Short mmCIF file of C-alpha atoms and ligand atoms in Angstrom, two decimals:
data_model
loop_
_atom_site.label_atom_id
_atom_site.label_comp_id
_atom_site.label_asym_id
_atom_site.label_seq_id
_atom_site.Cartn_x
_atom_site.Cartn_y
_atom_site.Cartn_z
CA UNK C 11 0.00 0.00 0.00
CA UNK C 12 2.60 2.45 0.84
CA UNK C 13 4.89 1.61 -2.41
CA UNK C 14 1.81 2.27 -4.31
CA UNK C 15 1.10 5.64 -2.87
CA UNK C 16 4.87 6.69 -3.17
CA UNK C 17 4.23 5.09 -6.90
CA UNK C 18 0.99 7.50 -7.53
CA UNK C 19 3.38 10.34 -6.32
CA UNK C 20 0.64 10.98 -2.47
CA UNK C 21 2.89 12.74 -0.16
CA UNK C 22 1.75 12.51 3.09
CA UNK C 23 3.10 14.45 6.29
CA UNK C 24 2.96 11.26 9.33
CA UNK C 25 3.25 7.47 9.10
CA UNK C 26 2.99 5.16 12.13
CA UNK C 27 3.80 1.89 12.00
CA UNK C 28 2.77 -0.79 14.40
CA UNK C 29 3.60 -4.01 12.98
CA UNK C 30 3.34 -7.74 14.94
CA UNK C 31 6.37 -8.32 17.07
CA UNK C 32 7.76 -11.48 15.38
CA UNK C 33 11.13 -12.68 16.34
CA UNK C 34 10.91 -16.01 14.13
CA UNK C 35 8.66 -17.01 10.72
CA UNK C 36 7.46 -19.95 10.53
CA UNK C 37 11.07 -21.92 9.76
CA UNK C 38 12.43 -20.31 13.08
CA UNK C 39 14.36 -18.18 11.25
CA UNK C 40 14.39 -14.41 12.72
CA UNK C 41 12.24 -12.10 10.68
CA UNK C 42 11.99 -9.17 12.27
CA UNK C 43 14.29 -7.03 9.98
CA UNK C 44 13.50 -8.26 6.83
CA UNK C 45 9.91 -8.05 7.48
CA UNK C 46 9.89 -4.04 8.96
CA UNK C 47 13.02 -2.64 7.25
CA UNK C 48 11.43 -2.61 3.82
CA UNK C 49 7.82 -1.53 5.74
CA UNK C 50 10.02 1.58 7.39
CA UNK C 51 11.79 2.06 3.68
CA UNK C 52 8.26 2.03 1.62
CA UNK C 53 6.76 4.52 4.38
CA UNK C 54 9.86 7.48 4.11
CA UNK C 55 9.05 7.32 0.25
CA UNK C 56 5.84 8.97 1.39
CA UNK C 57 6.38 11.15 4.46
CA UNK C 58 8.98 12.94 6.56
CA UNK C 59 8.32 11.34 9.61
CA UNK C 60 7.89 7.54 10.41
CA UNK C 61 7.09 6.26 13.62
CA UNK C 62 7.59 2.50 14.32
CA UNK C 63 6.27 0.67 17.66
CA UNK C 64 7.36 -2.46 19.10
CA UNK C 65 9.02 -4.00 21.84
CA UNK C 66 12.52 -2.32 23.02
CA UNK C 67 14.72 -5.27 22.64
CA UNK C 68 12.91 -5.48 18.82
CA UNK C 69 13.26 -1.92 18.11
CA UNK C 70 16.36 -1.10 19.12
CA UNK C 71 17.84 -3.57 16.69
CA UNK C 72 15.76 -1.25 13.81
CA UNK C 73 18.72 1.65 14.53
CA UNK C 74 21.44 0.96 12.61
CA UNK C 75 19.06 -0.06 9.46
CA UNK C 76 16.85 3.28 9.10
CA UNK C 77 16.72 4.83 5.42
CA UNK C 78 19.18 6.92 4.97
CA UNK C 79 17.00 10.13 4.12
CA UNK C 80 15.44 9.08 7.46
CA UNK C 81 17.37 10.53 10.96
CA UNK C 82 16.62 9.11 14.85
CA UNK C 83 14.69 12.05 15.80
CA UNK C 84 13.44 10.08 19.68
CA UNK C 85 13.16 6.83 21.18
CA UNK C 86 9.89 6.99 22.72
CA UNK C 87 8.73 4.96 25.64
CA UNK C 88 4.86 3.92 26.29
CA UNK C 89 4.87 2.90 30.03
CA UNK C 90 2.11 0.73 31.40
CA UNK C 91 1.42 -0.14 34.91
CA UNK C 92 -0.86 -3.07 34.23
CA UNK C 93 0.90 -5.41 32.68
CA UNK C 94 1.03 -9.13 34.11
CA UNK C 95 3.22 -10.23 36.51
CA UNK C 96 5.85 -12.91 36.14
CA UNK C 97 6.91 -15.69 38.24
CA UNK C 98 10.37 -15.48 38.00
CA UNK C 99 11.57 -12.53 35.43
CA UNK C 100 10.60 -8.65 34.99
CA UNK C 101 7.44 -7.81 34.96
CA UNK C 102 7.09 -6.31 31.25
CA UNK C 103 5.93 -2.74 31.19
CA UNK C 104 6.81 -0.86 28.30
CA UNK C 105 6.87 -0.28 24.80
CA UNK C 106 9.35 1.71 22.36
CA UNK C 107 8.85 3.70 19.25
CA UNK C 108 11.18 5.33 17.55
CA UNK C 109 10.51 8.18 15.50
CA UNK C 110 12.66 8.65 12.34
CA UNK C 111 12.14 12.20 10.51
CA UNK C 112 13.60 13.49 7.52
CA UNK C 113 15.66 16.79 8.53
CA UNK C 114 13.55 19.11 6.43
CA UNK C 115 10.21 17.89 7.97
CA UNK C 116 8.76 19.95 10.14
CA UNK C 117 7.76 19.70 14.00
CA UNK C 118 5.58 21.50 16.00
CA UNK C 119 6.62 21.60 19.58
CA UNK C 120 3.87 24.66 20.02
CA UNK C 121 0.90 22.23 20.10
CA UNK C 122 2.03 21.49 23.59
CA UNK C 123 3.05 24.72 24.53
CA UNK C 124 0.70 25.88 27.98
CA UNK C 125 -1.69 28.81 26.19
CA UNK C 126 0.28 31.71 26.88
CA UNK C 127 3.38 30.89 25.31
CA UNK C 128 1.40 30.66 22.36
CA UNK C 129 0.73 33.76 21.66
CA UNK C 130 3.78 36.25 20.52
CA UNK C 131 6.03 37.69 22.73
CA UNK C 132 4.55 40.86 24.36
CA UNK C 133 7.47 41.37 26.80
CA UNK C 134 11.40 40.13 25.95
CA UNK C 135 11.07 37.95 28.38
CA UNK C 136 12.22 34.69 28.27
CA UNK C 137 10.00 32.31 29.27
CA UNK C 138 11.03 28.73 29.91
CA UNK C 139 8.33 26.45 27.43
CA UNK C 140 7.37 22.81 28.33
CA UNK C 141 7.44 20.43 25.14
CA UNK C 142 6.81 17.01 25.92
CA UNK C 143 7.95 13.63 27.82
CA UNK C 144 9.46 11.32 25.57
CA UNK C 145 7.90 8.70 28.47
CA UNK C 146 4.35 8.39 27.87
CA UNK C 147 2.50 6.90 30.83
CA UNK C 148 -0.89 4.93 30.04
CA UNK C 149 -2.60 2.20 31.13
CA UNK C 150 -2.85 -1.27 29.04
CA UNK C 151 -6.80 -1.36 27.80
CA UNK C 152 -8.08 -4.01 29.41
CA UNK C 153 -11.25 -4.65 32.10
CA UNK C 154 -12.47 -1.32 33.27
CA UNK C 155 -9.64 1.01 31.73
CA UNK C 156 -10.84 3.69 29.48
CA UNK C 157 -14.00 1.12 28.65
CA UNK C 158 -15.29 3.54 26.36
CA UNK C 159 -12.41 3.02 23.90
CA UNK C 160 -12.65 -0.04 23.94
CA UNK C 161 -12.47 -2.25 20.83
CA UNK C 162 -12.21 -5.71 21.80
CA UNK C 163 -9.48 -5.89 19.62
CA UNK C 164 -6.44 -7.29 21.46
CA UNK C 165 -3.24 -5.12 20.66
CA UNK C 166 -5.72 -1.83 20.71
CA UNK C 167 -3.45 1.04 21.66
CA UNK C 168 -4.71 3.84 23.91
CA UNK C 169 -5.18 6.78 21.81
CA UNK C 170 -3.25 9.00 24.39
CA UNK C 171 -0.37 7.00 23.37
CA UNK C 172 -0.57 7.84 19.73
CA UNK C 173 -1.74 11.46 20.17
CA UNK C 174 1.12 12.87 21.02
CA UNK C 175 3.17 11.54 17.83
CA UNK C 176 0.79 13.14 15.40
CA UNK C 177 0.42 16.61 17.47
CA UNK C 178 4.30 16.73 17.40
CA UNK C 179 3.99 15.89 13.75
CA UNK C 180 0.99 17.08 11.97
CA UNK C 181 -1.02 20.30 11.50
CA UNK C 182 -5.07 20.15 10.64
CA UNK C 183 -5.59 19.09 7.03
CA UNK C 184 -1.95 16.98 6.62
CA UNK C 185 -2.06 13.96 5.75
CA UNK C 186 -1.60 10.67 7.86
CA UNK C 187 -0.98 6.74 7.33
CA UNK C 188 -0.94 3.83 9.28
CA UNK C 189 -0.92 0.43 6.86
CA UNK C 190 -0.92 -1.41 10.11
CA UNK C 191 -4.10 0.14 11.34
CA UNK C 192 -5.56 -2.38 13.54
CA UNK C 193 -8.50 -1.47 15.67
CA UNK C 194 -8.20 2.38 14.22
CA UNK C 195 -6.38 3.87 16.85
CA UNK C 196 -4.00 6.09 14.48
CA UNK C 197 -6.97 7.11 12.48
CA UNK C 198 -9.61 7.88 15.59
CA UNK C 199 -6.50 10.79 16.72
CA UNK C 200 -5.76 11.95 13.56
CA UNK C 201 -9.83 12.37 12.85
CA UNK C 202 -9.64 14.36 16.25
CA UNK C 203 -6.94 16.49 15.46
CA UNK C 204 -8.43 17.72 11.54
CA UNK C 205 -6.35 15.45 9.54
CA UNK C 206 -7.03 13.20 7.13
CA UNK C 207 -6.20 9.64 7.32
CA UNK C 208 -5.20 6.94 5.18
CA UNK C 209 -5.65 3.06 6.68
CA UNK C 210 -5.03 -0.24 6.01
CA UNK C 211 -4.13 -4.04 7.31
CA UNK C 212 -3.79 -7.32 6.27
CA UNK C 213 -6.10 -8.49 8.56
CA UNK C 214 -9.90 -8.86 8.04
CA UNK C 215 -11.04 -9.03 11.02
CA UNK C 216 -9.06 -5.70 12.28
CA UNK C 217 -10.21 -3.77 9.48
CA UNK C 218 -13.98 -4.64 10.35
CA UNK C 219 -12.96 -3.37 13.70
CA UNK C 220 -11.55 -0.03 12.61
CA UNK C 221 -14.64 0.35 10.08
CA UNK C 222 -16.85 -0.17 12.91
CA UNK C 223 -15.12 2.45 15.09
CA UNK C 224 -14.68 5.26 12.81
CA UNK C 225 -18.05 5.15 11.03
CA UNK C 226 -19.01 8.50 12.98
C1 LIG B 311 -0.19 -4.37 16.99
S1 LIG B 311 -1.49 -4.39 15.83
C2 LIG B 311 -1.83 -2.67 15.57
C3 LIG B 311 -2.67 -2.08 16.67
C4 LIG B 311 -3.14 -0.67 16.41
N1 LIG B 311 -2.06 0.29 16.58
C5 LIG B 311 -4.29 -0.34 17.31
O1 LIG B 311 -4.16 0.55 18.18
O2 LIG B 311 -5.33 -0.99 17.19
C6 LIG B 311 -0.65 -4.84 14.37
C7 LIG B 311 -1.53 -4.84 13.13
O3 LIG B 311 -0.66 -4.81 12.01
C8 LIG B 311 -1.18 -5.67 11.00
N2 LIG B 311 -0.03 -6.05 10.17
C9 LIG B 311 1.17 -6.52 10.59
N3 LIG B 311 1.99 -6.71 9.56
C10 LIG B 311 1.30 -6.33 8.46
C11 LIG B 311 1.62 -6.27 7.08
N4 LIG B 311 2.83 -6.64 6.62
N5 LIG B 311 0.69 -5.82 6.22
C12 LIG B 311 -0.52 -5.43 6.67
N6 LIG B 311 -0.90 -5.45 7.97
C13 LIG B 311 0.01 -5.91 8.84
C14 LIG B 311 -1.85 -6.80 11.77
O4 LIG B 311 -2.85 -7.43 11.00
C15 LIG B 311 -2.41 -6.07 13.00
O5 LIG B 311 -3.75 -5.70 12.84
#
């Protein structure tokens, strides 16, 4: 889908990327990198910033194979509270993302600016301004957690957890993509924020999910 759009010449501004975490194919054989390094390769054909989730010890391996129109602009953490515990290891509790940009590509640090810093200068004062956490702290959806966003579907993200990508990234009217859309999550933000939104996945049953949920 994205080689397509790049193909058709569709520039869009955001992509996020949320692929399975597979460490082995079906021969055991590890398939991590060749499966996401062409994914994060067809996605900076069409936009300036890419942001892939997975697990740390997954992503961090992405680093050193990034296009090379494509710099690490953050490693960004999703921390979760909820998570399972284990007998005998860690407890699991986190989630990385990095977020690879293309040095012309702009940011907007603003959108999280407190209200009065937006607004120009009236004084030459300088004021310290609060852009945000790269740690994002959310609870895993699940029982009574934020019930009302609620899919069903199992790897659902909280939309606080993607919001902040696409406010950093995107002004009303860009463009966003997520070809690994899931339950919707990256399109229900982007919706919210005036953007529109491009979606897809290989999976039926997800798409009838995100269909279902962005109807409205
Ligand atoms: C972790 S889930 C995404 C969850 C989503 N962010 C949400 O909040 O609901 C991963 C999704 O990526 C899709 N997927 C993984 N690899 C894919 C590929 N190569 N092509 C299309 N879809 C893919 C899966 O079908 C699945 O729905």
């Amino acid at each position: 889908m994205l080689n397509r759009l790049a193909d058709q010449g569709i520039k869009a501004t955001t992509v996020v990327l949320d692929p399975w975490y597979r460490d082995k194919d079906a021969r055991g054989r590890v398939a991590y990198l060749t499966e996401t390094v062409p994914l994060i390769e067809a996605a900076s054909r069409v936009a300036g910033h890419v942001f892939i989730w997975g697990f740390p010890e997954a992503v961090a391996r992405l680093i050193d194979h990034t296009p090379p129109s494509l710099k690490l602009e953050g490693w960004l953490t999703w921390y979760f509270k909820n998570a399972p515990s284990r007998s005998k290891s860690w407890r699991p509790s986190q989630q990385a993302c990095l977020h690879l940009r293309h040095p012309k590509a702009p940011m907007y640090p603003e959108h999280f600016y407190a209200e009065r810093h937006r607004e120009p200068a009236r004084h030459n004062r300088l004021e310290f301004k609060m852009t945000p956490y790269s740690v994002f702290e959310e609870a895993l959806l699940s029982g009574f957690i934020k019930r009302s966003e609620q899919t069903g579907f199992r790897w659902q993200k909280p939309e606080s957890v993607i919001a902040p990508l696409l406010r950093m990234t995107t002004k009303p009217g860009d463009l966003v993509i997520d070809p690994t859309a899931g339950s919707g999550t990256t399109g229900a933000v982007a919706i919210k924020l005036g953007c529109a939104v491009i979606l897809s996945d290989g999976n039926a049953t997800a798409l009838k999910t995100a269909r279902m949920r962005l109807r409205d």
